[in-house]
Short mmCIF file of C-alpha atoms and ligand atoms in Angstrom, two decimals:
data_model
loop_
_atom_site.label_atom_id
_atom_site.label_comp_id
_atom_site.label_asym_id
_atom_site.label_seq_id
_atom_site.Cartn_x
_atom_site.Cartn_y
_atom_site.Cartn_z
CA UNK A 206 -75.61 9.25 38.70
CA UNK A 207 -77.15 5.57 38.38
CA UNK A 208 -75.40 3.06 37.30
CA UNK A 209 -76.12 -0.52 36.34
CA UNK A 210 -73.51 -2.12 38.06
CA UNK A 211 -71.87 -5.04 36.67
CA UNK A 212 -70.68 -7.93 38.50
CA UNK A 213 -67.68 -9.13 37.51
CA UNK A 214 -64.98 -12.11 38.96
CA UNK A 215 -61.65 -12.83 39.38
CA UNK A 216 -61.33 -14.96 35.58
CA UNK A 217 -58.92 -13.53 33.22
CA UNK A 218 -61.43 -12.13 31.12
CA UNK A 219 -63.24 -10.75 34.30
CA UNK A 220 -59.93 -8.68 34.76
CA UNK A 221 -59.52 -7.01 31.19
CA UNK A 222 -62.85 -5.88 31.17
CA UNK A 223 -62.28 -4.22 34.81
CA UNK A 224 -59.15 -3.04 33.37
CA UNK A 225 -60.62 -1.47 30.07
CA UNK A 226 -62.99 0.37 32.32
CA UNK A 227 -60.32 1.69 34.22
CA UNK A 228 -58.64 2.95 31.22
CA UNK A 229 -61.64 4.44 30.24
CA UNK A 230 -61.57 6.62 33.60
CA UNK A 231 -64.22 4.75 35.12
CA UNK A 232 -64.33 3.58 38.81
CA UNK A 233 -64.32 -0.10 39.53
CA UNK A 234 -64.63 -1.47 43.00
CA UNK A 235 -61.18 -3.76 43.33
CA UNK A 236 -60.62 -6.66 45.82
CA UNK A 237 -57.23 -6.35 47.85
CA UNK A 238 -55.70 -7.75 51.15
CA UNK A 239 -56.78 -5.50 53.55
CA UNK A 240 -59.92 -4.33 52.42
CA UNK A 241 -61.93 -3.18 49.07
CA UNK A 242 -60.77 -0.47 47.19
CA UNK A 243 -62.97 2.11 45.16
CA UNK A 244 -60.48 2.51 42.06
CA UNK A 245 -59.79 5.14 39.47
CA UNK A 246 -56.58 6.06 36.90
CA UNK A 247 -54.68 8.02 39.95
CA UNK A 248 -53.51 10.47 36.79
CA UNK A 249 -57.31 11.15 35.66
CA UNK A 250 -59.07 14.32 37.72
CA UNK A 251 -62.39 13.24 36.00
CA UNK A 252 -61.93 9.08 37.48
CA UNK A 253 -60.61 10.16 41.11
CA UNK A 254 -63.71 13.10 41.15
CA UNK A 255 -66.13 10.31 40.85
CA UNK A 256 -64.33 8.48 43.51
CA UNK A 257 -65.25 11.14 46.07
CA UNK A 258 -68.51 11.28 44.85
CA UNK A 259 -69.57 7.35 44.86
CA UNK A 260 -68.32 7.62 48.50
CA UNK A 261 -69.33 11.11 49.57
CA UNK A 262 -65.76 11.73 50.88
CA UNK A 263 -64.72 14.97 51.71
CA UNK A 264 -62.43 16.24 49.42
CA UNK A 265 -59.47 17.18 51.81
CA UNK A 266 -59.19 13.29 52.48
CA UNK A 267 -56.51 12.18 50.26
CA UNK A 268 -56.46 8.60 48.28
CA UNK A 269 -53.93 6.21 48.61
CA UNK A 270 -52.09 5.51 45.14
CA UNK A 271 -51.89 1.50 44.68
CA UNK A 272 -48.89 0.30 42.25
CA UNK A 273 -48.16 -3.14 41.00
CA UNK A 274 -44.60 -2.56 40.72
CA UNK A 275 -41.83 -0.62 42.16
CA UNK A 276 -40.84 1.10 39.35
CA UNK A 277 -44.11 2.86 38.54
CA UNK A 278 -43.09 4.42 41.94
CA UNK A 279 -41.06 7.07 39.65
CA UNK A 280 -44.12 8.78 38.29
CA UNK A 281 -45.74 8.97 41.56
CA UNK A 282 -43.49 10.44 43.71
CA UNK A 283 -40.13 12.43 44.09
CA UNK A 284 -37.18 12.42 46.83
CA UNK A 285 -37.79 8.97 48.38
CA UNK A 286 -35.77 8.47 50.99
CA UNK A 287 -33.38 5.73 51.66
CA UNK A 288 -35.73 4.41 54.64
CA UNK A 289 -38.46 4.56 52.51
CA UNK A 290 -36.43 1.67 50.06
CA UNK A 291 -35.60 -0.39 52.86
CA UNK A 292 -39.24 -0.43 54.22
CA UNK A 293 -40.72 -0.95 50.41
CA UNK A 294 -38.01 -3.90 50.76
CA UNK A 295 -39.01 -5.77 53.67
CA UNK A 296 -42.81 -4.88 53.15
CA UNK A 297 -44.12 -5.14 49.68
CA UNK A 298 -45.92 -6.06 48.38
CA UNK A 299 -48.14 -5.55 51.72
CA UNK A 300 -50.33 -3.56 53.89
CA UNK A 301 -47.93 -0.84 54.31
CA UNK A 302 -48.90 2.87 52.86
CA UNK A 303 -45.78 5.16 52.78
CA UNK A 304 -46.17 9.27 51.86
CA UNK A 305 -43.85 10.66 50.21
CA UNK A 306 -43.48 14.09 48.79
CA UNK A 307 -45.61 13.99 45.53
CA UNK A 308 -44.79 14.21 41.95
CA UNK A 309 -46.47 17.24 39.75
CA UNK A 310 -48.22 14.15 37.39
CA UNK A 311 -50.04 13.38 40.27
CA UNK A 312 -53.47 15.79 40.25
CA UNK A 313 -53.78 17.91 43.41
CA UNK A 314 -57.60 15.98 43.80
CA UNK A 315 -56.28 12.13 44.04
CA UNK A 316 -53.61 13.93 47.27
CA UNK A 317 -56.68 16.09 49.06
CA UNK A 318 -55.10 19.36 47.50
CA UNK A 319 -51.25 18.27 49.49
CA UNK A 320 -47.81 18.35 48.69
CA UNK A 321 -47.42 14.67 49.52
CA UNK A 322 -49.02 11.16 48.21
CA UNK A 323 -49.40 7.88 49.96
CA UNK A 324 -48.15 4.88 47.73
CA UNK A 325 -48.57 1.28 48.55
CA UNK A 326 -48.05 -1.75 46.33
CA UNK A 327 -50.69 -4.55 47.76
CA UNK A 328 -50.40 -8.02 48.52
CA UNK A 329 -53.36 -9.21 46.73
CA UNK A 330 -52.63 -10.92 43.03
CA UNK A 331 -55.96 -10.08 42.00
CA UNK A 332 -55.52 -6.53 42.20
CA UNK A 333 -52.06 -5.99 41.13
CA UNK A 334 -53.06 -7.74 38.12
CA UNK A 335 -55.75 -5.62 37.30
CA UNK A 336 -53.28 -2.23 37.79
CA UNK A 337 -50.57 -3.86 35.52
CA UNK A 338 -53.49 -4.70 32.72
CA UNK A 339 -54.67 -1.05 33.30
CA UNK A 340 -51.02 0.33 32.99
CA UNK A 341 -51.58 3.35 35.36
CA UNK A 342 -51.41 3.47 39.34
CA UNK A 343 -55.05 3.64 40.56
CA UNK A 344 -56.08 6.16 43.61
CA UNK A 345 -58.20 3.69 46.18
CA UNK A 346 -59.95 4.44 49.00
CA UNK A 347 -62.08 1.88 51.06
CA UNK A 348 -64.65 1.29 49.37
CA UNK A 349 -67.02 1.47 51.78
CA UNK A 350 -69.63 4.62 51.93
CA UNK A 351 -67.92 7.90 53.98
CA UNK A 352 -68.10 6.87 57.53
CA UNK A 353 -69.14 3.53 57.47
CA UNK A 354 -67.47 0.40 57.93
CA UNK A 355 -64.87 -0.74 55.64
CA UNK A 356 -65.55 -3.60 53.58
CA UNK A 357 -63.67 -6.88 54.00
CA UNK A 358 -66.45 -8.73 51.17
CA UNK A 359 -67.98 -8.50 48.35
CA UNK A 360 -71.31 -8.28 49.83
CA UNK A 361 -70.42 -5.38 51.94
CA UNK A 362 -68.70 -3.33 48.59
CA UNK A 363 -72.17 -4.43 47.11
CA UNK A 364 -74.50 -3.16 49.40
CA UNK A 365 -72.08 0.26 49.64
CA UNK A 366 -72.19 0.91 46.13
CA UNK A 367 -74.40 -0.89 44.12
CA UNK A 368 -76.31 1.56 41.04
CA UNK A 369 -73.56 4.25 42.58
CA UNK A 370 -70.80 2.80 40.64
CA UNK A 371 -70.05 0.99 36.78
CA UNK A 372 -68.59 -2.09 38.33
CA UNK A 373 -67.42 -4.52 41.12
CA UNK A 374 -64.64 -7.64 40.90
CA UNK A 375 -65.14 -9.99 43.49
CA UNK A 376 -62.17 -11.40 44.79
CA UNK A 377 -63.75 -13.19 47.92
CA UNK A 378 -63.11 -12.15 51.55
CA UNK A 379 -60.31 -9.78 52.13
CA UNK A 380 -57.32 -11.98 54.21
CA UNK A 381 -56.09 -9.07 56.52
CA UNK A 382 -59.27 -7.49 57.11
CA UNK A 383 -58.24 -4.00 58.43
CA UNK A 384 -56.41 -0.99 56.32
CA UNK A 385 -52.84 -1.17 55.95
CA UNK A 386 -50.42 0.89 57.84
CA UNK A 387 -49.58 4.30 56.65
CA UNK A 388 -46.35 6.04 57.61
CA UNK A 389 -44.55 9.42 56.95
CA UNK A 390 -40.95 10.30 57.09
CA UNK A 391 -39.14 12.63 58.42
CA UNK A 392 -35.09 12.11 57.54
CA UNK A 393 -34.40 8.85 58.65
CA UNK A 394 -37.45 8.69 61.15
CA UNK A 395 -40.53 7.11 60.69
CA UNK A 396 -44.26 8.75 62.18
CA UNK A 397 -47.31 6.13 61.88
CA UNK A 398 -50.24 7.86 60.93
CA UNK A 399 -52.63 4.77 60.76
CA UNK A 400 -51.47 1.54 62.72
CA UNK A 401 -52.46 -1.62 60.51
CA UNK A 402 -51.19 -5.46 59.37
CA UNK A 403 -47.38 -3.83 59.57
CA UNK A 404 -47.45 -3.30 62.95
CA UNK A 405 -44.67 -1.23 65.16
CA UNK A 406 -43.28 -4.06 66.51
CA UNK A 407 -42.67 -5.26 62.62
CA UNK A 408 -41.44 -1.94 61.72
CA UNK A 409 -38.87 -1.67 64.66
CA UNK A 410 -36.73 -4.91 62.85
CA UNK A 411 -35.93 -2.13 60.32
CA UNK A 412 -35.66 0.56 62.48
CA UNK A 413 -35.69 1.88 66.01
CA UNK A 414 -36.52 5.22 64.52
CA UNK A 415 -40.01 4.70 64.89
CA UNK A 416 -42.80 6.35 66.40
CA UNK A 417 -47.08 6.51 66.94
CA UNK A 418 -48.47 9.55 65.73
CA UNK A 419 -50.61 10.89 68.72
CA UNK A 420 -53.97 10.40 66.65
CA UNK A 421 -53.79 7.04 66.41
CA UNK A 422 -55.14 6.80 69.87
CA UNK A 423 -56.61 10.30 70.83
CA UNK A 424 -59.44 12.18 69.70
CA UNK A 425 -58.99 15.49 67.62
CA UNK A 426 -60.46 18.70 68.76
CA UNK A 427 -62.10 20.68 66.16
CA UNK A 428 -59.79 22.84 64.16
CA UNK A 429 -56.47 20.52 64.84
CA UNK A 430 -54.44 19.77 62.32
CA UNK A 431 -53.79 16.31 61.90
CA UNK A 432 -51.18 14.55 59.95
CA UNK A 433 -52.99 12.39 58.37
CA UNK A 434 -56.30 14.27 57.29
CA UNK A 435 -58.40 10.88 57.52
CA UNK A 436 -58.05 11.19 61.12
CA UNK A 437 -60.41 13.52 62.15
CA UNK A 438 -63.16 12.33 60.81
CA UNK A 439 -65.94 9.94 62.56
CA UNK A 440 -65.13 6.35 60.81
CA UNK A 441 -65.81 2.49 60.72
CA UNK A 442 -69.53 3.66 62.79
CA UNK A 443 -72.24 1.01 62.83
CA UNK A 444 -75.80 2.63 63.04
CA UNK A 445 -75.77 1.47 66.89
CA UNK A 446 -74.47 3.88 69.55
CA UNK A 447 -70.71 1.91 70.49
CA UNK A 448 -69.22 2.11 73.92
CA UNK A 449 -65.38 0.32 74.23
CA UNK A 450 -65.14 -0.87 77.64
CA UNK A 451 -61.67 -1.85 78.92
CA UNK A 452 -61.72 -3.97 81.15
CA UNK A 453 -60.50 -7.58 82.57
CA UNK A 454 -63.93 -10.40 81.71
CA UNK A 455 -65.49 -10.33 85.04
CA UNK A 456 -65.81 -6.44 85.56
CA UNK A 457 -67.13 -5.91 81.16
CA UNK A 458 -69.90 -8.89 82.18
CA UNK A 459 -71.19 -7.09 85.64
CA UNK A 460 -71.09 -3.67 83.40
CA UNK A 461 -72.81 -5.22 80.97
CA UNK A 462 -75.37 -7.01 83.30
CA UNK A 463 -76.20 -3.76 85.73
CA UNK A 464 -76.48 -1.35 82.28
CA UNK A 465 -78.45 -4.16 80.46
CA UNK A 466 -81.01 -2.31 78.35
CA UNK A 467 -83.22 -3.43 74.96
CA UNK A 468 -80.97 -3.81 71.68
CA UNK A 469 -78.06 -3.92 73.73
CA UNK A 470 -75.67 -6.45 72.18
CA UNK A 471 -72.34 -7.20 73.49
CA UNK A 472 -69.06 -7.53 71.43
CA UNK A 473 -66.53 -9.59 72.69
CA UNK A 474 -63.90 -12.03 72.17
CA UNK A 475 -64.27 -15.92 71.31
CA UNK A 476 -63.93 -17.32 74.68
CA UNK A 477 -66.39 -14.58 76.12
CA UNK A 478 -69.56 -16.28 74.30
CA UNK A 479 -70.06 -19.32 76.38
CA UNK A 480 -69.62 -17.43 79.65
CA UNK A 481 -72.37 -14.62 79.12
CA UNK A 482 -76.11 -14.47 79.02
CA UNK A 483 -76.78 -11.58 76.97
CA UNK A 484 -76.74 -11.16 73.54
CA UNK A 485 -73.45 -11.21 71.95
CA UNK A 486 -71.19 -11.74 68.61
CA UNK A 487 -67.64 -12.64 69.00
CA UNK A 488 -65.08 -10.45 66.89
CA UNK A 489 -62.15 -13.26 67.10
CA UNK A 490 -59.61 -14.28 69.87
CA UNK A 491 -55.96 -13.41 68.63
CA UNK A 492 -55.08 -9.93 67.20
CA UNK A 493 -54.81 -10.81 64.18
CA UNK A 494 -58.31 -12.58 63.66
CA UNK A 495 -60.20 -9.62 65.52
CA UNK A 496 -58.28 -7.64 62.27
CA UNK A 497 -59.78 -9.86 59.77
CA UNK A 498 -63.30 -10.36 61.69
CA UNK A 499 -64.28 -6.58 63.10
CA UNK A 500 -65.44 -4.73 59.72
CA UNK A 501 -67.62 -7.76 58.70
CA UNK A 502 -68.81 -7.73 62.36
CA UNK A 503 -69.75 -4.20 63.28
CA UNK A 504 -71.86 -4.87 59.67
CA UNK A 505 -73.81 -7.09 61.61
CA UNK A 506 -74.52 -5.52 64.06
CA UNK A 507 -76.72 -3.15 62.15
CA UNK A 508 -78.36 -6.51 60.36
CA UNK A 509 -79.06 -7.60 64.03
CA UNK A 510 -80.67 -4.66 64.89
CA UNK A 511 -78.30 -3.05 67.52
CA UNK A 512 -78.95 0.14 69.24
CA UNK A 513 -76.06 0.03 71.98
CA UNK A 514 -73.22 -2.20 71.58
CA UNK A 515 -70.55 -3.20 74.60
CA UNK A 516 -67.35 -4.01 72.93
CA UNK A 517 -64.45 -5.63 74.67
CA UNK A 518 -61.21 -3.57 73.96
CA UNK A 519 -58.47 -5.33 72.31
CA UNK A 520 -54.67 -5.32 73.59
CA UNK A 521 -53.00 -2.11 72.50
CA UNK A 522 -49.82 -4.03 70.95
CA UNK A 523 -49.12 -5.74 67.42
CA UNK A 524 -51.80 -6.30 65.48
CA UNK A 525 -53.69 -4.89 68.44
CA UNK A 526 -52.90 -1.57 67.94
CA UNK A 527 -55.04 -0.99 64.58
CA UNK A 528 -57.99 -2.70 65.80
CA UNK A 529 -58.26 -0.73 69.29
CA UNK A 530 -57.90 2.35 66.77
CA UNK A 531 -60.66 1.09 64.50
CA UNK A 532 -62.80 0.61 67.19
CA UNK A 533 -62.37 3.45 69.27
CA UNK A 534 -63.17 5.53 66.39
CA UNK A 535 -66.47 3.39 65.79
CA UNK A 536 -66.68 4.31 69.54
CA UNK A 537 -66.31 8.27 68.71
CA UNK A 538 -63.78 7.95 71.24
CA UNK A 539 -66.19 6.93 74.06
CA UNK A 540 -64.71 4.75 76.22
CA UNK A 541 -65.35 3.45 79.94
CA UNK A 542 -62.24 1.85 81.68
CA UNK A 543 -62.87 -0.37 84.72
CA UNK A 544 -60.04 -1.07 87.16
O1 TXA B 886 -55.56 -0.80 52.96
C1 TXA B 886 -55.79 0.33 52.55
O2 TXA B 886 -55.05 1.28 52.78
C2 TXA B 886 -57.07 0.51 51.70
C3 TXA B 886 -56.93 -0.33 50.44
C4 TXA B 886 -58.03 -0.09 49.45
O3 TXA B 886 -55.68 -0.12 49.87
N1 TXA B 886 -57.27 1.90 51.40
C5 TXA B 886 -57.67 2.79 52.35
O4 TXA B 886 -57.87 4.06 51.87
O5 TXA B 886 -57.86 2.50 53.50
P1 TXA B 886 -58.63 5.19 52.68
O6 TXA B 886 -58.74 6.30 51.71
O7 TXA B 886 -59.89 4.65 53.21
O8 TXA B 886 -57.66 5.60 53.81
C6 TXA B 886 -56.46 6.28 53.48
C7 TXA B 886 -55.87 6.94 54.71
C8 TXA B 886 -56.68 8.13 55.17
O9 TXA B 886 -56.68 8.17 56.58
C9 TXA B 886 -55.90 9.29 54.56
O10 TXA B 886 -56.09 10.49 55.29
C10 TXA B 886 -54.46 8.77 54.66
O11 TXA B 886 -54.56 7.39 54.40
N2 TXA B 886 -53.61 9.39 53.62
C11 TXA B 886 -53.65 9.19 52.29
N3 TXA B 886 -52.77 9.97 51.66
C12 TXA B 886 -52.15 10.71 52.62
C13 TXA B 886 -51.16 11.74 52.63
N4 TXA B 886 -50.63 12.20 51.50
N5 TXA B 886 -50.78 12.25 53.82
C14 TXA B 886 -51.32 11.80 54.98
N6 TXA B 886 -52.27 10.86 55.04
C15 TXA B 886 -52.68 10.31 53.89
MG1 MG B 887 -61.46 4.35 54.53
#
């Protein structure tokens, strides 16, 4: 279906009318922290079906249930345990998605047809505002088209989804940049599924009970089954071919230089620039920068033209962590490591 897709801002009035839509089971593009969200009534099988469709997302990827406050938790899901509380505590509102076994008022489309739900109560004002005018917990993936990058601006959500969808709020560029963290629990322990803002290191001053699910950094081979379904899938791909090389600066600039070819580009960090001839975009310096900056960067890329892309791996620690697995997916797990 086409839609004429409205526009709206962050104003107070802006906000109802995104809200009335919502309560009228239509989908509505929402700003948060991390990235955009493509948002629906979570309760509503008719909203969260047009979800799938505006992003052509298979439907055994389950959506992430946003809340604006704890209590709304109750309807959502069932048996929380006690970790759960203390990481809801320290973390939200945040970039932290936590699934937990699901409650039967939560329709078997917004969870991917399984038993549990991922909740997370976000950061951003703007869109906890615009659940609490709606009154009902909204299912929200990225709102980004299946596959592509995520989008960290209102630009990107409008080039996504514009005519696919009945409206966008723009909330200006998203501060964190990447998705947030999602964990599972098992007893007392804690499994990340999807490193993000939370990272393990921030986890670990709650618990030592904590460990990386073995997707976050390995490919899956067909017919796996992966904890956390969105894992298998090819994600965050510009249209250019990507290759992660790591490596220390000297060895990625003689790689780069011996396999030069046309519409190579390089992606690298900020200090990098000055020191190579090629053509290259920076993606940030610290962790947490290269977070906020890769999305919007791997976007332009494709403006630029790109057919091959060199990008400079990231540290594998904090922050770190979710970027490196962002990127090696936008890599399809192709990567060359120089001693
Ligand atoms: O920051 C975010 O998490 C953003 C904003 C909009 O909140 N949302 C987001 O949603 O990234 P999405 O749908 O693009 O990614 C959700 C991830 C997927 O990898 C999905 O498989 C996983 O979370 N997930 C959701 N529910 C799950 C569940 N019940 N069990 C395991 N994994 C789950
Ligand atoms: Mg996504």
């Amino acid at each position: 279906m086409l839609y004429d897709t409205l526009c709206l801002s962050s104003s107070d009035e802006d906000l109802k009318k995104a809200a009335i839509l919502l309560q009228n089971g239509k989908v509505v593009a929402i700003p948060t922290e991390t990235v955009y969200g493509l948002a629906g009534n979570a309760f509503d099988e008719g909203a969260v079906e047009d979800i799938f469709k505006a992003k052509g997302r298979p439907s055994d990827n389950p959506l992430i249930v946003h809340i604006s406050d704890f209590d709304m938790i109750r309807n959502i899901a069932v048996d929380i345990p006690p970790i759960a509380i203390s990481l809801a505590n320290k973390f939200w509102p945040g970039p932290l998605t936590m699934v937990l076994k699901k409650s039967d008022n939560i329709p078997s489309i917004t969870s991917g047809g399984l038993d549990t739900v991922g909740v997370r109560m976000p950061e951003s004002v703007v869109a906890r505002k615009i659940i609490e005018l709606c009154g009902n917990p909204l299912a929200a993936p990225s709102a980004n088209l299946s596959g592509s990058p995520s989008p960290t601006t209102f630009n990107h959500v409008r080039d996504d989804m514009m005519g696919r969808i009945p409206a966008i709020v723009d909330g200006g560029d998203c501060s964190v940049g990447i998705e947030s963290t999602v964990v599972a629990f098992d007893g007392d322990s804690v499994r990340i599924l999807r490193p993000g803002y939370i990272s393990l290191e921030d986890i670990l001053t709650v618990t030592d009970k904590v460990e990386i699910d073995k997707a976050v950094l390995e490919g899956i081979t067909d017919g796996e089954i992966v904890a956390s379904p969105g894992m298998k899938y090819k994600h965050y791909s510009p249209k250019a071919k990507v290759l992660l090389i790591e490596s220390d600066f000297e060895s990625f600039s003689e790689f780069a230089t011996e396999n030069n070819k046309d519409g190579l580009y390089l992606l690298v960090f900020d200090e990098d620039v000055k020191r190579l001839e090629l053509p290259c975009i920076s993606y940030g310096g610290t962790d947490k920068e290269q977070a906020k900056e890769l999305f919007a960067k791997l976007r332009e890329l494709d403006n630029l033209g790109a057919e091959i892309v060199y990008a400079r791996a990231p540290k594998k620690n904090g922050v770190g962590l979710a970027v490196y697995n962002r990127l090696i997916r936008a890599a399809g797990f192709e990567v060359i490591t120089i001693e």
